[in-house]
């Protein structure tokens, strides 16, 4: 058995169409992973790249400990189940299941044993002597699964295997496949466009759209913590209600106003700690998301709620033990047309209302989702990127929430009040800058999100290890902070990435080559990464990746972007020509601000005048500029 590692996987067709963009994922052994999304999102293409049926344009695919980019499908130790069964009509069920084993020339006894065991697992023993035409769709799909099972693969790939079956049979086969995964204890990767299949089968789900991964998480987390509007609307039935609105901070409260209606509610500001203050100005447009079950018309719930809106009922759908009430929060809306004021409410079967009624509906504000109107990304992310705090700069000190930090020489700004942005990864526990109380530490997809109190305000940090609850102290990496005044950034965080333009070149060089114990001079091809006036030796493995991904001609003619961190450039005797413009002194660390051609780069260490900079080649990321493909 084996896990999989997909690093910066792309699929680009000759016409330039990118079917899959920068797919990154680690799949553990024995996981059941589901790729889900609308038609054309890239899910089947990704599966076919894993299977070896599609070439990988760029990136690295590992199955177990082996890189399999150039490995033939038959050598990858995977088995694939297709949508259309792909059975041989002239063969019996036994012969269909055994066909692959016979091609591999396994002993007859071993073939009989594997086919019999697979048939027993799938409940098709009595059909082994029949032809596929004598079987139902569900039974044929079991045969297709049996043919995959007998291979005893490291990874099982299933490409929409249930889409040809009717609804009742799909439900039954979902249970059968989940049971099969539990019994076989191997890695399953399953592709579907049906979000119900994804939610009921996967240990983790990959939601895709237009070739991009939107979110990877467990079914429960995707439902409760969607990262963007697309995921929020795609996962869950009925679809989440979306309203346009604005947020206005009033002291320790925030007014949520629903556009195109008179509806508005006021919620505690503590609910908005993860949101950037610019969203709370009453002008910035947001999407307000509420699932149908987060809205209640139960009289007792409505009576007790502080968060109510008016709804004009248009019609109902009675579904036995559940009733879906359709309506509009705009009293002039019709409730039938999908709009930014239509609402769907999930109620119990006893709910009493009729078309035309204007009723009160209570909102569960703990279930409210907010998304940026333009980017459609959540403005209350589960893993926050920043802490947003009011602060003051006074006599060389940064003062916020009762903490005082001495500003380093690199940060120069007049005394006054500012908005402070502290990235969550700029805060580390076990320091000495400020005393805090750790309230919670949650493991979210391998990252620990620490929530703590500082000056009666909740803040967040991201850690690689679990942090204990209780009293602690933190350090703040001041080179990562930003200060904003009147909407303009007056102190910027130091850039964490340096991007330099260049290209791949090849040259014939003379080397001493040993042949039969004797050294002779010989011309050999060597590859170099050229940046400005400097040529860096490029390992053959890296050059091969570039040539394979871009093609022989483009690899040596197209512009490349070389990316590294300030810590991956050092001053040396030979390298890229640069001139030092200034030095940023952050106390513990100093960085030389260098001009490389038209590019400004911060380089770790102190330097002056004209210098040569040498990048660590093994730390460079290489990006094809034309298609924005990260190849290395």
PDB file of C-alpha atoms in Angstrom, residues 51-344:
ATOM      1  CA  UNK A  51      -3.022   6.765 -13.696  1.00  0.00           C
ATOM      2  CA  UNK A  52      -0.476   7.662 -16.387  1.00  0.00           C
ATOM      3  CA  UNK A  53      -3.139   8.041 -19.104  1.00  0.00           C
ATOM      4  CA  UNK A  54      -2.316  11.772 -19.428  1.00  0.00           C
ATOM      5  CA  UNK A  55       1.171  13.266 -19.486  1.00  0.00           C
ATOM      6  CA  UNK A  56       2.027  15.679 -16.673  1.00  0.00           C
ATOM      7  CA  UNK A  57       3.002  19.071 -18.131  1.00  0.00           C
ATOM      8  CA  UNK A  58       4.855  20.145 -14.981  1.00  0.00           C
ATOM      9  CA  UNK A  59       5.231  19.065 -11.378  1.00  0.00           C
ATOM     10  CA  UNK A  60       6.143  15.907  -9.522  1.00  0.00           C
ATOM     11  CA  UNK A  61       3.929  12.898  -8.807  1.00  0.00           C
ATOM     12  CA  UNK A  62       5.063  10.297  -6.285  1.00  0.00           C
ATOM     13  CA  UNK A  63       3.360   7.000  -5.464  1.00  0.00           C
ATOM     14  CA  UNK A  64       4.947   5.639  -2.339  1.00  0.00           C
ATOM     15  CA  UNK A  65       8.661   6.434  -2.557  1.00  0.00           C
ATOM     16  CA  UNK A  66       8.824   6.541  -6.357  1.00  0.00           C
ATOM     17  CA  UNK A  67       8.534   9.494  -8.753  1.00  0.00           C
ATOM     18  CA  UNK A  68       6.240   8.118 -11.476  1.00  0.00           C
ATOM     19  CA  UNK A  69       5.983  11.035 -13.950  1.00  0.00           C
ATOM     20  CA  UNK A  70       7.637   9.023 -16.722  1.00  0.00           C
ATOM     21  CA  UNK A  71       6.541   5.571 -15.565  1.00  0.00           C
ATOM     22  CA  UNK A  72       4.193   3.525 -17.751  1.00  0.00           C
ATOM     23  CA  UNK A  73       0.654   3.004 -16.369  1.00  0.00           C
ATOM     24  CA  UNK A  74       1.187  -0.746 -16.055  1.00  0.00           C
ATOM     25  CA  UNK A  75       4.221  -0.171 -13.820  1.00  0.00           C
ATOM     26  CA  UNK A  76       2.540   2.251 -11.372  1.00  0.00           C
ATOM     27  CA  UNK A  77       0.770  -0.474  -9.388  1.00  0.00           C
ATOM     28  CA  UNK A  78      -2.613   1.212  -9.682  1.00  0.00           C
ATOM     29  CA  UNK A  79      -5.995  -0.073 -10.841  1.00  0.00           C
ATOM     30  CA  UNK A  80      -8.706   2.041 -12.459  1.00  0.00           C
ATOM     31  CA  UNK A  81     -12.472   1.637 -12.585  1.00  0.00           C
ATOM     32  CA  UNK A  82     -14.202   3.521 -15.386  1.00  0.00           C
ATOM     33  CA  UNK A  83     -17.670   5.019 -15.770  1.00  0.00           C
ATOM     34  CA  UNK A  84     -18.661   2.706 -18.644  1.00  0.00           C
ATOM     35  CA  UNK A  85     -17.537  -0.619 -17.040  1.00  0.00           C
ATOM     36  CA  UNK A  86     -15.273  -1.453 -20.072  1.00  0.00           C
ATOM     37  CA  UNK A  87     -16.113  -5.174 -19.940  1.00  0.00           C
ATOM     38  CA  UNK A  88     -15.467  -7.634 -22.763  1.00  0.00           C
ATOM     39  CA  UNK A  89     -18.957  -8.765 -23.915  1.00  0.00           C
ATOM     40  CA  UNK A  90     -17.778 -12.116 -25.299  1.00  0.00           C
ATOM     41  CA  UNK A  91     -16.112 -13.146 -22.026  1.00  0.00           C
ATOM     42  CA  UNK A  92     -17.716 -14.519 -18.884  1.00  0.00           C
ATOM     43  CA  UNK A  93     -17.561 -12.604 -15.610  1.00  0.00           C
ATOM     44  CA  UNK A  94     -14.751 -14.899 -14.441  1.00  0.00           C
ATOM     45  CA  UNK A  95     -12.780 -14.296 -17.642  1.00  0.00           C
ATOM     46  CA  UNK A  96     -13.300 -10.533 -17.422  1.00  0.00           C
ATOM     47  CA  UNK A  97     -12.000 -10.389 -13.854  1.00  0.00           C
ATOM     48  CA  UNK A  98      -9.103 -12.741 -14.602  1.00  0.00           C
ATOM     49  CA  UNK A  99      -8.055 -11.088 -17.881  1.00  0.00           C
ATOM     50  CA  UNK A 100      -5.405  -8.760 -16.416  1.00  0.00           C
ATOM     51  CA  UNK A 101      -3.927 -11.524 -14.262  1.00  0.00           C
ATOM     52  CA  UNK A 102      -3.584 -13.796 -17.298  1.00  0.00           C
ATOM     53  CA  UNK A 103      -1.741 -11.042 -19.178  1.00  0.00           C
ATOM     54  CA  UNK A 104       0.680 -10.887 -16.247  1.00  0.00           C
ATOM     55  CA  UNK A 105       1.079 -14.682 -16.552  1.00  0.00           C
ATOM     56  CA  UNK A 106       0.141 -15.474 -12.958  1.00  0.00           C
ATOM     57  CA  UNK A 107      -0.243 -19.181 -12.099  1.00  0.00           C
ATOM     58  CA  UNK A 108      -3.710 -20.621 -12.737  1.00  0.00           C
ATOM     59  CA  UNK A 109      -4.239 -21.513  -9.056  1.00  0.00           C
ATOM     60  CA  UNK A 110      -3.382 -17.937  -7.988  1.00  0.00           C
ATOM     61  CA  UNK A 111      -5.790 -16.522 -10.599  1.00  0.00           C
ATOM     62  CA  UNK A 112      -8.619 -18.789  -9.421  1.00  0.00           C
ATOM     63  CA  UNK A 113      -7.957 -17.849  -5.802  1.00  0.00           C
ATOM     64  CA  UNK A 114      -7.951 -14.069  -6.435  1.00  0.00           C
ATOM     65  CA  UNK A 115     -11.066 -14.122  -8.665  1.00  0.00           C
ATOM     66  CA  UNK A 116     -12.989 -16.244  -6.172  1.00  0.00           C
ATOM     67  CA  UNK A 117     -12.050 -13.979  -3.250  1.00  0.00           C
ATOM     68  CA  UNK A 118     -13.006 -10.844  -5.193  1.00  0.00           C
ATOM     69  CA  UNK A 119     -16.333 -12.340  -6.236  1.00  0.00           C
ATOM     70  CA  UNK A 120     -17.121 -13.215  -2.630  1.00  0.00           C
ATOM     71  CA  UNK A 121     -16.271  -9.693  -1.458  1.00  0.00           C
ATOM     72  CA  UNK A 122     -18.529  -8.185  -4.130  1.00  0.00           C
ATOM     73  CA  UNK A 123     -21.336 -10.750  -3.860  1.00  0.00           C
ATOM     74  CA  UNK A 124     -21.161 -11.883  -7.500  1.00  0.00           C
ATOM     75  CA  UNK A 125     -19.988 -15.489  -7.041  1.00  0.00           C
ATOM     76  CA  UNK A 126     -23.172 -16.856  -8.667  1.00  0.00           C
ATOM     77  CA  UNK A 127     -22.569 -14.744 -11.796  1.00  0.00           C
ATOM     78  CA  UNK A 128     -19.018 -15.917 -12.581  1.00  0.00           C
ATOM     79  CA  UNK A 129     -20.227 -18.080 -15.483  1.00  0.00           C
ATOM     80  CA  UNK A 130     -22.483 -15.417 -17.013  1.00  0.00           C
ATOM     81  CA  UNK A 131     -21.807 -12.847 -19.741  1.00  0.00           C
ATOM     82  CA  UNK A 132     -22.055  -9.095 -18.991  1.00  0.00           C
ATOM     83  CA  UNK A 133     -25.257  -8.711 -21.094  1.00  0.00           C
ATOM     84  CA  UNK A 134     -27.065 -11.021 -18.641  1.00  0.00           C
ATOM     85  CA  UNK A 135     -26.369  -8.658 -15.717  1.00  0.00           C
ATOM     86  CA  UNK A 136     -27.762  -5.366 -14.419  1.00  0.00           C
ATOM     87  CA  UNK A 137     -25.800  -2.104 -14.387  1.00  0.00           C
ATOM     88  CA  UNK A 138     -24.932  -2.446 -10.725  1.00  0.00           C
ATOM     89  CA  UNK A 139     -23.723  -6.023 -11.203  1.00  0.00           C
ATOM     90  CA  UNK A 140     -21.562  -4.990 -14.171  1.00  0.00           C
ATOM     91  CA  UNK A 141     -20.008  -2.265 -12.060  1.00  0.00           C
ATOM     92  CA  UNK A 142     -19.190  -4.888  -9.421  1.00  0.00           C
ATOM     93  CA  UNK A 143     -17.420  -6.909 -12.105  1.00  0.00           C
ATOM     94  CA  UNK A 144     -15.420  -3.829 -13.064  1.00  0.00           C
ATOM     95  CA  UNK A 145     -14.487  -3.359  -9.394  1.00  0.00           C
ATOM     96  CA  UNK A 146     -13.553  -7.042  -9.159  1.00  0.00           C
ATOM     97  CA  UNK A 147     -11.157  -6.716 -12.086  1.00  0.00           C
ATOM     98  CA  UNK A 148      -9.436  -3.888 -10.200  1.00  0.00           C
ATOM     99  CA  UNK A 149      -9.418  -5.699  -6.835  1.00  0.00           C
ATOM    100  CA  UNK A 150      -7.613  -8.805  -8.101  1.00  0.00           C
ATOM    101  CA  UNK A 151      -4.684  -6.642  -9.173  1.00  0.00           C
ATOM    102  CA  UNK A 152      -4.069  -5.949  -5.455  1.00  0.00           C
ATOM    103  CA  UNK A 153      -2.976  -2.401  -6.368  1.00  0.00           C
ATOM    104  CA  UNK A 154      -1.372   0.208  -4.158  1.00  0.00           C
ATOM    105  CA  UNK A 155      -3.956   2.740  -5.310  1.00  0.00           C
ATOM    106  CA  UNK A 156      -7.522   2.332  -6.605  1.00  0.00           C
ATOM    107  CA  UNK A 157      -8.725   5.027  -9.012  1.00  0.00           C
ATOM    108  CA  UNK A 158     -12.467   5.331  -9.685  1.00  0.00           C
ATOM    109  CA  UNK A 159     -13.697   7.721 -12.409  1.00  0.00           C
ATOM    110  CA  UNK A 160     -17.414   8.462 -11.878  1.00  0.00           C
ATOM    111  CA  UNK A 161     -18.207   4.740 -11.566  1.00  0.00           C
ATOM    112  CA  UNK A 162     -21.849   5.247 -10.506  1.00  0.00           C
ATOM    113  CA  UNK A 163     -23.023   7.912 -12.947  1.00  0.00           C
ATOM    114  CA  UNK A 164     -24.714   5.371 -15.257  1.00  0.00           C
ATOM    115  CA  UNK A 165     -26.834   3.893 -12.450  1.00  0.00           C
ATOM    116  CA  UNK A 166     -30.271   4.963 -11.251  1.00  0.00           C
ATOM    117  CA  UNK A 167     -30.649   6.861  -7.951  1.00  0.00           C
ATOM    118  CA  UNK A 168     -31.558   3.840  -5.799  1.00  0.00           C
ATOM    119  CA  UNK A 169     -28.716   1.737  -7.178  1.00  0.00           C
ATOM    120  CA  UNK A 170     -26.240   4.620  -6.737  1.00  0.00           C
ATOM    121  CA  UNK A 171     -27.137   4.826  -3.055  1.00  0.00           C
ATOM    122  CA  UNK A 172     -26.618   1.075  -2.665  1.00  0.00           C
ATOM    123  CA  UNK A 173     -23.314   1.087  -4.566  1.00  0.00           C
ATOM    124  CA  UNK A 174     -22.007   4.030  -2.498  1.00  0.00           C
ATOM    125  CA  UNK A 175     -22.326   1.851   0.586  1.00  0.00           C
ATOM    126  CA  UNK A 176     -20.735  -1.094  -1.235  1.00  0.00           C
ATOM    127  CA  UNK A 177     -17.695   0.943  -2.311  1.00  0.00           C
ATOM    128  CA  UNK A 178     -17.255   2.430   1.185  1.00  0.00           C
ATOM    129  CA  UNK A 179     -17.432  -1.092   2.640  1.00  0.00           C
ATOM    130  CA  UNK A 180     -14.951  -2.308   0.021  1.00  0.00           C
ATOM    131  CA  UNK A 181     -12.474   0.436   1.003  1.00  0.00           C
ATOM    132  CA  UNK A 182     -12.735  -0.547   4.668  1.00  0.00           C
ATOM    133  CA  UNK A 183     -12.129  -4.196   3.781  1.00  0.00           C
ATOM    134  CA  UNK A 184      -9.242  -3.720   1.316  1.00  0.00           C
ATOM    135  CA  UNK A 185      -7.426  -1.055   3.379  1.00  0.00           C
ATOM    136  CA  UNK A 186      -5.847   0.550   0.329  1.00  0.00           C
ATOM    137  CA  UNK A 187      -5.794   4.123  -0.995  1.00  0.00           C
ATOM    138  CA  UNK A 188      -8.908   5.096  -2.974  1.00  0.00           C
ATOM    139  CA  UNK A 189      -9.189   8.179  -5.214  1.00  0.00           C
ATOM    140  CA  UNK A 190     -12.711   8.705  -6.464  1.00  0.00           C
ATOM    141  CA  UNK A 191     -13.955  11.253  -9.029  1.00  0.00           C
ATOM    142  CA  UNK A 192     -17.544  12.479  -9.091  1.00  0.00           C
ATOM    143  CA  UNK A 193     -19.620  15.549  -9.953  1.00  0.00           C
ATOM    144  CA  UNK A 194     -22.182  14.577  -7.287  1.00  0.00           C
ATOM    145  CA  UNK A 195     -21.566  16.420  -4.007  1.00  0.00           C
ATOM    146  CA  UNK A 196     -23.741  13.912  -2.100  1.00  0.00           C
ATOM    147  CA  UNK A 197     -21.427  11.083  -3.198  1.00  0.00           C
ATOM    148  CA  UNK A 198     -18.444  13.176  -2.141  1.00  0.00           C
ATOM    149  CA  UNK A 199     -19.886  14.048   1.284  1.00  0.00           C
ATOM    150  CA  UNK A 200     -20.938  10.489   2.123  1.00  0.00           C
ATOM    151  CA  UNK A 201     -17.835   8.620   0.922  1.00  0.00           C
ATOM    152  CA  UNK A 202     -14.654  10.642   1.278  1.00  0.00           C
ATOM    153  CA  UNK A 203     -12.384  10.958   4.286  1.00  0.00           C
ATOM    154  CA  UNK A 204     -11.227  14.151   2.545  1.00  0.00           C
ATOM    155  CA  UNK A 205     -12.668  15.993  -0.433  1.00  0.00           C
ATOM    156  CA  UNK A 206     -10.898  18.036  -3.103  1.00  0.00           C
ATOM    157  CA  UNK A 207     -13.251  20.685  -4.531  1.00  0.00           C
ATOM    158  CA  UNK A 208     -12.152  21.885  -7.994  1.00  0.00           C
ATOM    159  CA  UNK A 209     -13.297  24.602 -10.373  1.00  0.00           C
ATOM    160  CA  UNK A 210     -11.848  25.669 -13.741  1.00  0.00           C
ATOM    161  CA  UNK A 211      -8.680  23.642 -13.169  1.00  0.00           C
ATOM    162  CA  UNK A 212      -7.950  25.120  -9.737  1.00  0.00           C
ATOM    163  CA  UNK A 213      -8.228  23.451  -6.343  1.00  0.00           C
ATOM    164  CA  UNK A 214     -10.699  25.518  -4.333  1.00  0.00           C
ATOM    165  CA  UNK A 215     -10.390  23.697  -1.004  1.00  0.00           C
ATOM    166  CA  UNK A 216      -9.238  20.380   0.460  1.00  0.00           C
ATOM    167  CA  UNK A 217     -10.798  19.229   3.720  1.00  0.00           C
ATOM    168  CA  UNK A 218     -13.055  16.721   5.444  1.00  0.00           C
ATOM    169  CA  UNK A 219     -16.747  16.680   4.441  1.00  0.00           C
ATOM    170  CA  UNK A 220     -17.756  18.209   7.780  1.00  0.00           C
ATOM    171  CA  UNK A 221     -15.225  21.018   7.555  1.00  0.00           C
ATOM    172  CA  UNK A 222     -16.100  21.845   3.944  1.00  0.00           C
ATOM    173  CA  UNK A 223     -19.721  22.187   5.004  1.00  0.00           C
ATOM    174  CA  UNK A 224     -19.045  24.230   8.132  1.00  0.00           C
ATOM    175  CA  UNK A 225     -15.982  26.225   7.012  1.00  0.00           C
ATOM    176  CA  UNK A 226     -16.130  26.861   3.244  1.00  0.00           C
ATOM    177  CA  UNK A 227     -13.133  28.882   2.110  1.00  0.00           C
ATOM    178  CA  UNK A 228     -14.955  30.716  -0.660  1.00  0.00           C
ATOM    179  CA  UNK A 229     -18.409  31.330  -2.103  1.00  0.00           C
ATOM    180  CA  UNK A 230     -18.087  28.602  -4.724  1.00  0.00           C
ATOM    181  CA  UNK A 231     -17.398  25.882  -2.145  1.00  0.00           C
ATOM    182  CA  UNK A 232     -20.158  27.238   0.100  1.00  0.00           C
ATOM    183  CA  UNK A 233     -22.673  27.044  -2.733  1.00  0.00           C
ATOM    184  CA  UNK A 234     -21.484  23.740  -4.219  1.00  0.00           C
ATOM    185  CA  UNK A 235     -21.474  21.755  -0.978  1.00  0.00           C
ATOM    186  CA  UNK A 236     -24.838  21.273   0.719  1.00  0.00           C
ATOM    187  CA  UNK A 237     -28.468  20.797  -0.337  1.00  0.00           C
ATOM    188  CA  UNK A 238     -30.367  23.057  -0.744  1.00  0.00           C
ATOM    189  CA  UNK A 239     -27.709  25.537  -1.846  1.00  0.00           C
ATOM    190  CA  UNK A 240     -26.640  28.154   0.692  1.00  0.00           C
ATOM    191  CA  UNK A 241     -28.569  31.444   0.621  1.00  0.00           C
ATOM    192  CA  UNK A 242     -26.409  34.349  -0.575  1.00  0.00           C
ATOM    193  CA  UNK A 243     -27.296  37.993   0.026  1.00  0.00           C
ATOM    194  CA  UNK A 244     -25.361  41.119  -0.893  1.00  0.00           C
ATOM    195  CA  UNK A 245     -24.663  43.423   2.023  1.00  0.00           C
ATOM    196  CA  UNK A 246     -22.376  45.716   3.985  1.00  0.00           C
ATOM    197  CA  UNK A 247     -20.797  45.675   7.445  1.00  0.00           C
ATOM    198  CA  UNK A 248     -20.532  48.752   9.666  1.00  0.00           C
ATOM    199  CA  UNK A 249     -18.610  48.760  12.955  1.00  0.00           C
ATOM    200  CA  UNK A 250     -20.304  50.765  15.710  1.00  0.00           C
ATOM    201  CA  UNK A 251     -18.197  50.543  18.851  1.00  0.00           C
ATOM    202  CA  UNK A 252     -18.235  46.930  20.013  1.00  0.00           C
ATOM    203  CA  UNK A 253     -20.997  45.960  17.581  1.00  0.00           C
ATOM    204  CA  UNK A 254     -21.230  45.472  13.812  1.00  0.00           C
ATOM    205  CA  UNK A 255     -24.355  46.207  11.811  1.00  0.00           C
ATOM    206  CA  UNK A 256     -24.971  43.744   8.962  1.00  0.00           C
ATOM    207  CA  UNK A 257     -27.198  45.341   6.343  1.00  0.00           C
ATOM    208  CA  UNK A 258     -28.838  43.266   3.599  1.00  0.00           C
ATOM    209  CA  UNK A 259     -28.846  45.167   0.294  1.00  0.00           C
ATOM    210  CA  UNK A 260     -32.064  45.727  -1.701  1.00  0.00           C
ATOM    211  CA  UNK A 261     -34.169  45.238   1.435  1.00  0.00           C
ATOM    212  CA  UNK A 262     -34.865  46.755   4.843  1.00  0.00           C
ATOM    213  CA  UNK A 263     -33.313  43.756   6.629  1.00  0.00           C
ATOM    214  CA  UNK A 264     -30.432  44.349   9.023  1.00  0.00           C
ATOM    215  CA  UNK A 265     -29.081  42.792  12.218  1.00  0.00           C
ATOM    216  CA  UNK A 266     -26.462  43.872  14.762  1.00  0.00           C
ATOM    217  CA  UNK A 267     -23.878  41.352  15.954  1.00  0.00           C
ATOM    218  CA  UNK A 268     -20.980  41.522  18.475  1.00  0.00           C
ATOM    219  CA  UNK A 269     -17.689  42.833  17.074  1.00  0.00           C
ATOM    220  CA  UNK A 270     -15.979  39.779  18.616  1.00  0.00           C
ATOM    221  CA  UNK A 271     -17.542  37.776  15.773  1.00  0.00           C
ATOM    222  CA  UNK A 272     -15.521  39.850  13.275  1.00  0.00           C
ATOM    223  CA  UNK A 273     -12.006  39.694  14.791  1.00  0.00           C
ATOM    224  CA  UNK A 274     -10.720  37.778  11.752  1.00  0.00           C
ATOM    225  CA  UNK A 275     -12.091  40.337   9.285  1.00  0.00           C
ATOM    226  CA  UNK A 276      -9.945  43.154   7.954  1.00  0.00           C
ATOM    227  CA  UNK A 277     -11.206  46.531   9.325  1.00  0.00           C
ATOM    228  CA  UNK A 278     -11.670  47.874   5.791  1.00  0.00           C
ATOM    229  CA  UNK A 279     -14.633  45.489   5.422  1.00  0.00           C
ATOM    230  CA  UNK A 280     -16.357  47.144   8.391  1.00  0.00           C
ATOM    231  CA  UNK A 281     -16.702  50.630   6.885  1.00  0.00           C
ATOM    232  CA  UNK A 282     -20.318  50.263   5.775  1.00  0.00           C
ATOM    233  CA  UNK A 283     -19.249  50.685   2.120  1.00  0.00           C
ATOM    234  CA  UNK A 284     -17.354  47.528   1.138  1.00  0.00           C
ATOM    235  CA  UNK A 285     -19.720  45.024  -0.491  1.00  0.00           C
ATOM    236  CA  UNK A 286     -19.762  41.470   0.838  1.00  0.00           C
ATOM    237  CA  UNK A 287     -21.794  38.313   0.290  1.00  0.00           C
ATOM    238  CA  UNK A 288     -23.705  37.124   3.374  1.00  0.00           C
ATOM    239  CA  UNK A 289     -24.134  33.354   3.356  1.00  0.00           C
ATOM    240  CA  UNK A 290     -26.708  31.430   5.408  1.00  0.00           C
ATOM    241  CA  UNK A 291     -27.655  27.789   5.009  1.00  0.00           C
ATOM    242  CA  UNK A 292     -31.354  26.931   4.998  1.00  0.00           C
ATOM    243  CA  UNK A 293     -31.127  25.265   8.427  1.00  0.00           C
ATOM    244  CA  UNK A 294     -29.457  28.371   9.920  1.00  0.00           C
ATOM    245  CA  UNK A 295     -32.766  30.217   9.458  1.00  0.00           C
ATOM    246  CA  UNK A 296     -35.689  29.271  11.691  1.00  0.00           C
ATOM    247  CA  UNK A 297     -39.403  30.062  11.672  1.00  0.00           C
ATOM    248  CA  UNK A 298     -40.099  28.030  14.803  1.00  0.00           C
ATOM    249  CA  UNK A 299     -42.173  30.404  16.997  1.00  0.00           C
ATOM    250  CA  UNK A 300     -40.187  29.647  20.171  1.00  0.00           C
ATOM    251  CA  UNK A 301     -36.827  30.156  18.428  1.00  0.00           C
ATOM    252  CA  UNK A 302     -38.036  33.376  16.810  1.00  0.00           C
ATOM    253  CA  UNK A 303     -39.365  34.709  20.112  1.00  0.00           C
ATOM    254  CA  UNK A 304     -36.038  34.096  21.894  1.00  0.00           C
ATOM    255  CA  UNK A 305     -33.802  35.403  19.068  1.00  0.00           C
ATOM    256  CA  UNK A 306     -32.199  38.852  18.885  1.00  0.00           C
ATOM    257  CA  UNK A 307     -31.368  38.385  15.220  1.00  0.00           C
ATOM    258  CA  UNK A 308     -34.554  38.467  13.134  1.00  0.00           C
ATOM    259  CA  UNK A 309     -35.530  39.523   9.622  1.00  0.00           C
ATOM    260  CA  UNK A 310     -38.845  39.752   7.771  1.00  0.00           C
ATOM    261  CA  UNK A 311     -39.599  37.246   4.977  1.00  0.00           C
ATOM    262  CA  UNK A 312     -42.461  37.303   2.467  1.00  0.00           C
ATOM    263  CA  UNK A 313     -43.378  33.667   1.715  1.00  0.00           C
ATOM    264  CA  UNK A 314     -43.774  32.706  -1.949  1.00  0.00           C
ATOM    265  CA  UNK A 315     -44.221  28.912  -1.865  1.00  0.00           C
ATOM    266  CA  UNK A 316     -43.318  25.690  -0.033  1.00  0.00           C
ATOM    267  CA  UNK A 317     -41.909  22.275  -0.880  1.00  0.00           C
ATOM    268  CA  UNK A 318     -43.143  19.588   1.512  1.00  0.00           C
ATOM    269  CA  UNK A 319     -40.662  16.715   1.700  1.00  0.00           C
ATOM    270  CA  UNK A 320     -42.242  14.516   4.370  1.00  0.00           C
ATOM    271  CA  UNK A 321     -40.409  15.252   7.619  1.00  0.00           C
ATOM    272  CA  UNK A 322     -39.011  18.521   6.223  1.00  0.00           C
ATOM    273  CA  UNK A 323     -40.538  21.560   4.566  1.00  0.00           C
ATOM    274  CA  UNK A 324     -38.563  24.016   2.447  1.00  0.00           C
ATOM    275  CA  UNK A 325     -40.056  27.490   2.634  1.00  0.00           C
ATOM    276  CA  UNK A 326     -39.200  29.829  -0.244  1.00  0.00           C
ATOM    277  CA  UNK A 327     -39.510  33.547   0.189  1.00  0.00           C
ATOM    278  CA  UNK A 328     -37.933  36.969  -0.226  1.00  0.00           C
ATOM    279  CA  UNK A 329     -36.485  39.465   2.245  1.00  0.00           C
ATOM    280  CA  UNK A 330     -37.465  42.201  -0.215  1.00  0.00           C
ATOM    281  CA  UNK A 331     -41.193  42.691   0.295  1.00  0.00           C
ATOM    282  CA  UNK A 332     -41.523  43.372  -3.446  1.00  0.00           C
ATOM    283  CA  UNK A 333     -39.532  40.263  -4.467  1.00  0.00           C
ATOM    284  CA  UNK A 334     -41.255  37.163  -5.845  1.00  0.00           C
ATOM    285  CA  UNK A 335     -39.265  34.421  -4.036  1.00  0.00           C
ATOM    286  CA  UNK A 336     -39.232  32.260  -7.171  1.00  0.00           C
ATOM    287  CA  UNK A 337     -36.405  33.905  -9.097  1.00  0.00           C
ATOM    288  CA  UNK A 338     -32.894  33.239  -7.787  1.00  0.00           C
ATOM    289  CA  UNK A 339     -31.711  36.659  -6.620  1.00  0.00           C
ATOM    290  CA  UNK A 340     -29.682  38.348  -3.879  1.00  0.00           C
ATOM    291  CA  UNK A 341     -32.845  38.663  -1.729  1.00  0.00           C
ATOM    292  CA  UNK A 342     -34.468  35.261  -2.216  1.00  0.00           C
ATOM    293  CA  UNK A 343     -34.271  32.948   0.797  1.00  0.00           C
ATOM    294  CA  UNK A 344     -34.812  29.225   1.386  1.00  0.00           C
TER     295      UNK A 344
END
